Coordinates of C-alpha atoms in Angstrom, one line a residue:
M1 CA 0.0 0.0 0.0
F2 CA 1.2 3.5 -0.8
P3 CA 2.3 5.0 2.6
Y4 CA 1.0 8.5 2.1
I5 CA -2.8 9.0 1.9
P6 CA -3.7 12.6 2.0
A7 CA -7.1 13.6 3.5
T8 CA -7.5 17.2 4.3
E9 CA -10.3 18.6 6.5
E10 CA -11.7 20.1 3.3
S11 CA -11.7 16.8 1.4
K12 CA -13.3 15.0 4.4
K13 CA -16.0 17.6 4.6
K14 CA -16.7 17.3 0.8
M15 CA -16.9 13.4 1.1
L16 CA -19.3 13.6 4.0
E17 CA -21.5 16.1 2.2
D18 CA -21.6 13.8 -0.8
V19 CA -23.0 10.9 1.2
G20 CA -25.3 13.2 3.2
L21 CA -23.6 13.0 6.6
N22 CA -22.4 15.7 9.0
S23 CA -19.5 13.9 10.7
V24 CA -17.2 10.9 10.6
E25 CA -19.1 9.6 13.7
D26 CA -22.2 9.4 11.6
L27 CA -20.6 6.7 9.5
F28 CA -20.7 4.3 12.5
K29 CA -24.1 5.1 13.9
D30 CA -25.4 1.7 12.9
I31 CA -22.9 0.0 15.3
S32 CA -24.2 -0.5 18.8
H33 CA -22.8 1.9 21.4
K34 CA -22.2 -1.2 23.6
V35 CA -19.3 -2.3 21.4
R36 CA -18.0 1.1 20.2
L37 CA -14.9 2.7 21.5
K38 CA -15.6 5.6 23.8
G39 CA -13.4 8.6 23.3
E40 CA -10.2 9.0 21.3
L41 CA -7.8 6.2 20.3
N42 CA -4.9 5.9 22.7
I43 CA -2.2 6.7 20.2
P44 CA 0.3 9.5 20.1
K45 CA -0.4 12.4 17.7
H46 CA 1.7 14.4 15.3
K47 CA 4.3 11.7 14.5
S48 CA 6.2 12.3 11.3
E49 CA 6.2 9.8 8.4
L50 CA 9.7 8.8 9.3
E51 CA 8.8 8.1 13.0
V52 CA 5.7 6.2 12.1
S53 CA 7.5 4.1 9.5
S54 CA 10.3 3.3 12.0
Y55 CA 7.8 2.3 14.7
I56 CA 5.7 0.0 12.3
K57 CA 8.9 -1.7 11.1
K58 CA 9.9 -2.3 14.7
L59 CA 6.6 -3.9 15.4
G60 CA 6.8 -6.0 12.2
K61 CA 10.2 -7.4 13.3
M62 CA 8.5 -8.8 16.4
N63 CA 6.8 -11.4 14.1
E64 CA 8.6 -14.7 13.6
T65 CA 7.9 -16.7 10.4
T66 CA 9.1 -19.8 8.7
E67 CA 12.1 -17.7 7.5
D68 CA 13.2 -17.9 11.2
Y69 CA 12.1 -21.5 12.0
T70 CA 12.5 -24.9 10.4
C71 CA 8.9 -25.9 9.7
F72 CA 7.5 -29.4 10.1
L73 CA 3.9 -27.9 10.5
G74 CA 1.3 -28.7 7.9
C75 CA -2.4 -29.7 8.3
G76 CA -3.5 -27.7 5.3
A77 CA -0.9 -24.9 5.1
Y78 CA 2.6 -25.9 3.9
D79 CA 6.1 -24.4 3.7
H80 CA 6.8 -25.1 0.0
Y81 CA 9.5 -23.6 -2.2
I82 CA 8.3 -20.7 -4.3
P83 CA 10.3 -19.9 -7.4
S84 CA 11.2 -16.2 -7.5
V85 CA 9.6 -15.8 -10.9
V86 CA 6.2 -16.2 -9.3
D87 CA 6.4 -13.0 -7.3
A88 CA 8.1 -11.2 -10.2
V89 CA 5.1 -11.9 -12.5
I90 CA 2.3 -11.3 -10.1
S91 CA 3.8 -8.0 -8.9
R92 CA 3.3 -6.5 -12.4
S93 CA 0.7 -3.7 -12.1
E94 CA -1.7 -5.3 -14.7
Y95 CA -2.1 -8.3 -12.4
Y96 CA -1.8 -6.8 -9.0
T97 CA -5.3 -6.8 -7.7
A98 CA -7.4 -9.3 -5.7
Y99 CA -10.5 -8.5 -7.8
T100 CA -12.0 -10.7 -10.4
P101 CA -12.7 -8.6 -13.5
Y102 CA -16.1 -7.0 -14.0
Q103 CA -15.4 -5.5 -17.4
A104 CA -13.8 -8.8 -18.1
E105 CA -13.3 -8.8 -21.9
I106 CA -11.2 -5.6 -21.5
A107 CA -8.8 -7.5 -19.2
Q108 CA -7.6 -10.1 -21.7
G109 CA -4.4 -10.8 -19.7
T110 CA -6.4 -11.6 -16.6
L111 CA -8.8 -13.7 -18.5
Q112 CA -6.0 -15.6 -20.1
T113 CA -4.4 -16.4 -16.7
I114 CA -7.8 -17.7 -15.4
F115 CA -8.1 -19.8 -18.5
E116 CA -4.7 -21.2 -18.0
F117 CA -5.4 -21.8 -14.3
Q118 CA -8.5 -23.7 -15.1
S119 CA -6.8 -25.7 -17.9
M120 CA -3.9 -26.7 -15.7
M121 CA -5.9 -27.5 -12.6
A122 CA -8.3 -29.7 -14.7
G123 CA -5.3 -31.5 -16.2
L124 CA -3.7 -31.9 -12.7
T125 CA -6.8 -33.4 -11.2
G126 CA -7.8 -35.4 -14.2
M127 CA -11.2 -33.7 -14.3
D128 CA -13.1 -32.0 -17.2
V129 CA -13.7 -28.6 -15.8
C130 CA -12.2 -26.2 -13.2
N131 CA -13.8 -22.9 -12.0
A132 CA -11.9 -19.6 -11.6
S133 CA -11.2 -20.4 -7.9
V134 CA -12.9 -19.7 -4.6
Y135 CA -11.7 -18.2 -1.3
D136 CA -9.9 -21.3 0.2
G137 CA -10.1 -25.0 0.8
S138 CA -12.9 -24.8 3.3
T139 CA -15.0 -22.7 1.0
A140 CA -14.4 -25.2 -1.7
V141 CA -15.9 -27.9 0.5
Y142 CA -19.3 -26.3 1.0
E143 CA -19.4 -25.0 -2.6
A144 CA -18.9 -28.5 -3.8
A145 CA -21.7 -29.8 -1.5
Y146 CA -24.0 -27.2 -3.0
V147 CA -23.1 -28.4 -6.5
A148 CA -24.1 -31.9 -5.5
V149 CA -27.4 -30.8 -3.8
A150 CA -28.3 -28.6 -6.8
S151 CA -27.6 -31.6 -9.1
N152 CA -29.6 -34.5 -7.4
R153 CA -31.9 -32.5 -5.1
R154 CA -31.1 -34.7 -2.1
K155 CA -30.9 -33.1 1.4
E156 CA -28.1 -35.0 3.3
V157 CA -24.3 -34.6 3.1
L158 CA -21.9 -37.2 4.6
I159 CA -18.4 -36.1 5.4
S160 CA -15.6 -38.2 6.9
K161 CA -14.1 -37.2 10.2
S162 CA -10.7 -37.5 8.6
V163 CA -11.4 -34.3 6.6
H164 CA -9.7 -31.2 8.0
P165 CA -11.7 -30.2 11.2
E166 CA -11.9 -26.5 10.1
Y167 CA -13.3 -27.6 6.7
R168 CA -16.0 -29.6 8.5
K169 CA -16.9 -26.7 10.8
V170 CA -17.4 -24.4 7.8
L171 CA -19.5 -27.0 6.0
K172 CA -21.7 -27.7 9.1
A173 CA -22.4 -24.0 9.5
S174 CA -23.1 -23.4 5.9
L175 CA -25.4 -26.5 5.4
G176 CA -27.3 -25.7 8.6
A177 CA -28.3 -22.3 7.2
A178 CA -29.6 -24.0 4.1
N179 CA -31.6 -26.8 6.0
I180 CA -29.3 -29.5 4.5
K181 CA -28.5 -32.3 7.0
Y182 CA -24.8 -32.6 8.0
I183 CA -23.7 -36.1 9.0
E184 CA -20.1 -37.3 9.9
I185 CA -18.6 -40.7 9.0
E186 CA -16.5 -42.2 11.7
I187 CA -12.8 -43.0 11.2
K188 CA -11.2 -46.4 11.8
E189 CA -7.4 -46.7 12.1
G190 CA -7.0 -43.1 10.8
T191 CA -9.0 -43.4 7.6
T192 CA -12.7 -43.3 6.7
D193 CA -14.7 -46.2 8.3
L194 CA -16.2 -47.9 5.2
D195 CA -18.6 -49.9 7.3
D196 CA -20.0 -46.7 8.9
L197 CA -20.2 -45.1 5.4
K198 CA -22.3 -48.1 4.1
E199 CA -24.7 -47.8 7.1
K200 CA -25.2 -44.1 6.6
L201 CA -25.7 -44.2 2.9
T202 CA -29.5 -43.6 2.4
K203 CA -31.5 -42.4 -0.6
D204 CA -31.4 -39.0 0.9
V205 CA -27.6 -38.7 0.7
S206 CA -26.6 -36.2 -1.9
A207 CA -22.8 -36.3 -1.5
V208 CA -20.0 -38.1 0.3
I209 CA -17.0 -35.9 1.1
V210 CA -13.6 -37.4 1.8
Q211 CA -10.0 -36.0 1.9
S212 CA -7.0 -37.8 0.5
P213 CA -4.3 -37.5 1.7
N214 CA -6.4 -36.9 4.8
F215 CA -5.9 -34.6 7.8
F216 CA -3.5 -37.1 9.3
G217 CA -1.6 -37.5 6.0
L218 CA -3.0 -40.9 5.2
I219 CA -4.1 -42.0 1.8
E220 CA -7.7 -43.0 1.8
E221 CA -9.4 -45.9 -0.1
V222 CA -11.2 -43.4 -2.4
E223 CA -12.1 -45.9 -5.1
E224 CA -14.1 -48.0 -2.5
V225 CA -15.9 -44.8 -1.4
V226 CA -16.7 -44.0 -5.0
K227 CA -18.0 -47.6 -5.6
E228 CA -20.3 -47.6 -2.5
S229 CA -21.5 -44.0 -3.1
H230 CA -22.3 -44.4 -6.8
E231 CA -24.3 -47.6 -6.1
N232 CA -26.4 -45.3 -4.0
K233 CA -26.5 -42.6 -6.7
S234 CA -24.7 -40.2 -4.4
L235 CA -21.9 -38.0 -5.7
V236 CA -18.3 -38.1 -4.3
V237 CA -16.4 -35.0 -3.4
M238 CA -12.7 -35.4 -2.8
S239 CA -10.5 -32.8 -1.2
T240 CA -6.9 -33.3 -2.1
D241 CA -3.4 -31.8 -1.9
P242 CA -2.5 -30.7 -5.5
I243 CA 1.2 -31.5 -4.9
S244 CA 0.3 -35.1 -4.2
L245 CA -1.2 -35.5 -7.7
G246 CA 2.3 -35.4 -9.2
L247 CA 2.7 -38.9 -7.7
L248 CA -0.7 -40.4 -6.8
K249 CA -3.8 -41.4 -8.8
T250 CA -5.8 -38.4 -9.8
P251 CA -9.4 -37.9 -8.6
G252 CA -10.5 -38.3 -12.2
E253 CA -8.8 -41.7 -12.5
M254 CA -10.6 -42.8 -9.4
G255 CA -14.1 -41.8 -10.6
V256 CA -14.6 -38.9 -8.3
D257 CA -17.4 -36.4 -9.3
I258 CA -16.0 -33.2 -7.7
A259 CA -12.3 -32.7 -6.8
I260 CA -11.5 -29.8 -4.6
G261 CA -8.8 -28.5 -2.3
E262 CA -6.5 -25.8 -1.1
A263 CA -4.0 -24.6 -3.6
Q264 CA -1.8 -22.7 -1.2
A265 CA 1.0 -25.2 -1.9
L266 CA 1.2 -24.0 -5.5
G267 CA 3.3 -20.8 -5.2
I268 CA 1.5 -19.0 -2.4
P269 CA 3.3 -18.2 0.8
L270 CA 2.3 -19.0 4.4
S271 CA 0.9 -15.7 5.7
F272 CA -0.8 -16.0 9.1
G273 CA -3.7 -18.0 7.7
G274 CA -4.3 -16.5 4.3
P275 CA -5.5 -15.3 1.9
Y276 CA -5.3 -18.7 0.2
L277 CA -6.8 -20.3 -2.8
G278 CA -9.6 -22.9 -3.1
F279 CA -10.2 -24.8 -6.3
I280 CA -13.2 -26.8 -7.7
T281 CA -12.9 -29.2 -10.6
T282 CA -15.7 -31.5 -11.8
T283 CA -17.1 -33.4 -14.7
K284 CA -18.9 -32.0 -17.8
A285 CA -22.2 -33.4 -16.4
L286 CA -22.0 -30.8 -13.5
L287 CA -20.7 -28.0 -15.6
R288 CA -23.6 -25.7 -15.1
K289 CA -23.7 -26.2 -11.3
V290 CA -20.2 -24.9 -10.4
P291 CA -19.8 -21.6 -8.5
G292 CA -17.9 -18.6 -9.9
R293 CA -16.9 -18.3 -13.5
L294 CA -15.5 -20.3 -16.4
V295 CA -13.3 -18.6 -19.0
G296 CA -13.2 -19.9 -22.5
M297 CA -11.0 -19.2 -25.5
T298 CA -12.4 -18.1 -28.8
K299 CA -11.7 -16.0 -31.9
D300 CA -13.0 -12.5 -32.8
V301 CA -14.4 -11.5 -36.2
D302 CA -10.9 -10.9 -37.5
G303 CA -9.8 -14.5 -36.5
K304 CA -7.7 -13.3 -33.6
R305 CA -7.5 -15.4 -30.4
G306 CA -9.5 -13.9 -27.4
F307 CA -10.8 -14.9 -24.0
V308 CA -14.3 -14.5 -22.7
L309 CA -16.3 -15.3 -19.6
T310 CA -18.2 -18.3 -20.9
L311 CA -20.3 -19.5 -18.0
Q312 CA -21.3 -17.9 -14.7
T313 CA -24.6 -19.7 -13.9
R314 CA -24.6 -19.2 -10.1
E315 CA -23.1 -15.7 -9.9
Q316 CA -24.9 -13.1 -7.8
H317 CA -24.6 -10.3 -10.4
I318 CA -26.6 -12.1 -13.1
R319 CA -29.0 -14.2 -10.9
R320 CA -29.3 -11.9 -7.8
E321 CA -32.4 -13.5 -6.5
K322 CA -31.5 -17.2 -7.1
S323 CA -27.7 -17.2 -6.7
I324 CA -26.1 -19.3 -4.0
S325 CA -22.6 -18.2 -5.0
N326 CA -20.8 -14.9 -4.3
I327 CA -17.4 -14.9 -5.8
C328 CA -16.1 -11.3 -5.9
T329 CA -12.8 -10.6 -4.3
N330 CA -11.8 -14.2 -4.8
Q331 CA -8.0 -13.9 -4.4
A332 CA -7.7 -13.9 -8.1
L333 CA -4.1 -12.8 -7.6
N334 CA -3.4 -16.1 -5.8
A335 CA -4.9 -18.0 -8.8
T336 CA -2.5 -16.1 -11.0
A337 CA 0.4 -17.1 -8.6
A338 CA -0.7 -20.8 -8.9
T339 CA -0.9 -20.5 -12.7
V340 CA 2.7 -19.1 -12.9
Y341 CA 3.9 -21.9 -10.5
L342 CA 2.3 -24.7 -12.5
S343 CA 3.6 -23.3 -15.8
L344 CA 7.1 -23.1 -14.4
M345 CA 7.0 -26.6 -12.9
G346 CA 5.3 -28.4 -15.9
K347 CA 4.4 -32.1 -15.7
E348 CA 8.0 -33.3 -14.9
G349 CA 8.4 -30.6 -12.2
M350 CA 5.2 -31.6 -10.5
K351 CA 6.4 -35.2 -10.5
E352 CA 9.7 -34.2 -9.1
V353 CA 8.4 -32.1 -6.3
A354 CA 5.9 -34.8 -5.3
K355 CA 8.6 -37.4 -5.2
Q356 CA 10.8 -35.2 -3.1
N357 CA 8.0 -34.6 -0.6
Y358 CA 7.3 -38.4 -0.5
D359 CA 10.9 -39.4 -0.1
K360 CA 11.8 -36.8 2.5
A361 CA 8.7 -37.5 4.6
H362 CA 9.4 -41.2 4.6
Y363 CA 13.0 -40.6 5.6
A364 CA 11.9 -38.4 8.5
H365 CA 9.3 -41.0 9.5
E366 CA 11.9 -43.7 9.6
Q367 CA 14.4 -41.6 11.5
L368 CA 11.9 -40.5 14.1
I369 CA 10.7 -44.1 14.7
S370 CA 14.4 -45.1 15.1
T371 CA 14.8 -42.7 18.0
G372 CA 12.7 -45.1 20.1
M373 CA 10.5 -42.2 21.3
F374 CA 7.8 -42.5 18.7
E375 CA 5.5 -45.1 17.4
D376 CA 3.1 -45.1 14.4
S377 CA -0.4 -43.9 15.2
W378 CA -1.6 -46.1 12.4
E379 CA 0.5 -48.2 9.9
K380 CA -1.0 -47.0 6.7
P381 CA 0.3 -45.4 3.5
F382 CA 1.0 -41.7 3.7
F383 CA 2.3 -39.0 1.3
K384 CA 4.2 -36.0 2.8
E385 CA 2.6 -35.9 6.3
F386 CA 2.3 -38.6 9.0
T387 CA 1.0 -39.0 12.5
L388 CA 3.1 -40.4 15.4
K389 CA 2.5 -41.1 19.0
Y390 CA 5.2 -39.6 21.3
K391 CA 6.2 -41.7 24.3
G392 CA 7.6 -38.9 26.5
N393 CA 6.4 -35.5 27.7
L394 CA 5.0 -33.8 24.6
K395 CA 5.0 -30.3 26.1
A396 CA 8.7 -30.6 27.1
L397 CA 9.5 -31.8 23.5
K398 CA 7.7 -28.9 21.8
E399 CA 9.4 -26.4 24.1
K400 CA 12.8 -27.8 23.4
L401 CA 12.2 -27.8 19.7
E402 CA 11.0 -24.2 19.8
E403 CA 14.2 -23.2 21.7
N404 CA 16.1 -24.6 18.7
K405 CA 13.8 -22.7 16.2
I406 CA 12.0 -25.8 15.1
L407 CA 8.2 -26.1 14.6
G408 CA 7.9 -29.7 15.4
G409 CA 4.4 -30.7 14.2
F410 CA 0.8 -30.2 15.0
H411 CA -0.9 -31.6 18.2
P412 CA -4.4 -32.6 17.1
K413 CA -5.9 -33.3 20.6
E414 CA -8.2 -30.3 20.5
D415 CA -10.2 -31.8 17.6
Y416 CA -9.4 -35.5 18.3
Q417 CA -9.6 -36.2 22.0
A418 CA -8.2 -39.7 21.6
L419 CA -5.0 -38.4 20.1
E420 CA -3.6 -37.2 23.5
N421 CA 0.1 -37.5 22.8
H422 CA 0.2 -37.5 19.0
L423 CA 1.9 -35.2 16.5
I424 CA 1.1 -34.6 12.8
I425 CA 4.4 -33.9 11.0
A426 CA 4.7 -32.5 7.5
V427 CA 7.9 -32.7 5.4
T428 CA 8.1 -30.7 2.2
E429 CA 10.8 -30.5 -0.5
K430 CA 12.3 -27.5 1.5
R431 CA 13.4 -29.7 4.4
S432 CA 17.0 -31.0 4.1
K433 CA 18.5 -34.2 5.5
E434 CA 20.4 -32.1 8.0
E435 CA 17.2 -30.5 9.3
V436 CA 15.5 -33.9 9.7
D437 CA 18.6 -35.2 11.5
Q438 CA 18.7 -32.2 13.8
L439 CA 15.1 -32.8 14.7
C440 CA 15.9 -36.4 15.6
T441 CA 19.0 -35.3 17.6
I442 CA 16.9 -32.9 19.8
V443 CA 14.3 -35.7 20.3
K444 CA 17.0 -37.9 21.7
E445 CA 18.3 -35.0 23.9
V446 CA 14.8 -34.6 25.5
E447 CA 14.7 -38.3 26.1

């Protein structure tokens, strides 16, 4: 943001007159006095730009990031390598806005990046169609549920407890508002309990939602879920880590109806929880039910290539009364970042980064088990993330790791009471052998 924003008393007065108000206070009159600040803000006045800039920078330096720590944290937000070209491209002024275009055909460059994003994400997931992105991974879950409900008109949605807990909370709140029944499927040995799924599959079930690799990092038996669900004429929604698709079977190959997920791993930095990037890919049969927009490529009357908004069947600005989708400030800049990342990596690059994630995670898993202080929570296949049970004092271990500038994994007890002394550990391509070995050395020291 530009640091100097002039607003003279005269300009303030003019703006207030234009909106028919007498004072700045009138702008906030709709907010209850119970929650409004009484009096002036407790901040010093008359600081110079230099003083303010210095103070804010000092505050900013109090933050610590993954630049300062070795990060083994994951659970939906990952410390992946971002090629410097990504920032160089998205920093160009013609791209540097979060807004999706409203005079779209004028912004041919933006439309082309959305077209490329859609094309590459569809290719990566093995699906027919991808939308122009949604807010984040949790948004994608409930938008996908609405696609299913709009398609088969059933009023129940099943979701596995191995799906990210925050995604489930968002889905539950959203479905409740729409009078759609939210039902959870139990987990067994860290993955979706297929017997519980079969029991809960009724003729009212619109969609079954699973995540693979799931919240614990384990690879689910998605094809079995698809088989059981399709026999019941229910749709299957699969949330996935796009990096994993460089190595694992794609949702399309497994017969999934809607593949969704969080695309932060594709060139978007960790930034205190967002903004991130949700994606939705699906089959041609569900083309007209997807939220947001689809961009197509065409030719103009002179035969020149051009890009146009082709479909936007659920958008609020064309179906204001009937729309159930509101995709405005949709982090389009993050979709552009993901597009640049995917174009740089290519098919071989995606395979390589996926393989590095897999190999390094399995090396870390093997080394941590060999310390004698961990045991597998469940012995099942995993990709770049795994869950272990710690045999010692977990609080003491985490404190020791933090003293050594290591974020040693996520403790899932708050959402899974049975996992009292467990850690979910993520290992991306950024982690070196030396960093993994240092983690194991500190584990032994705490022992």
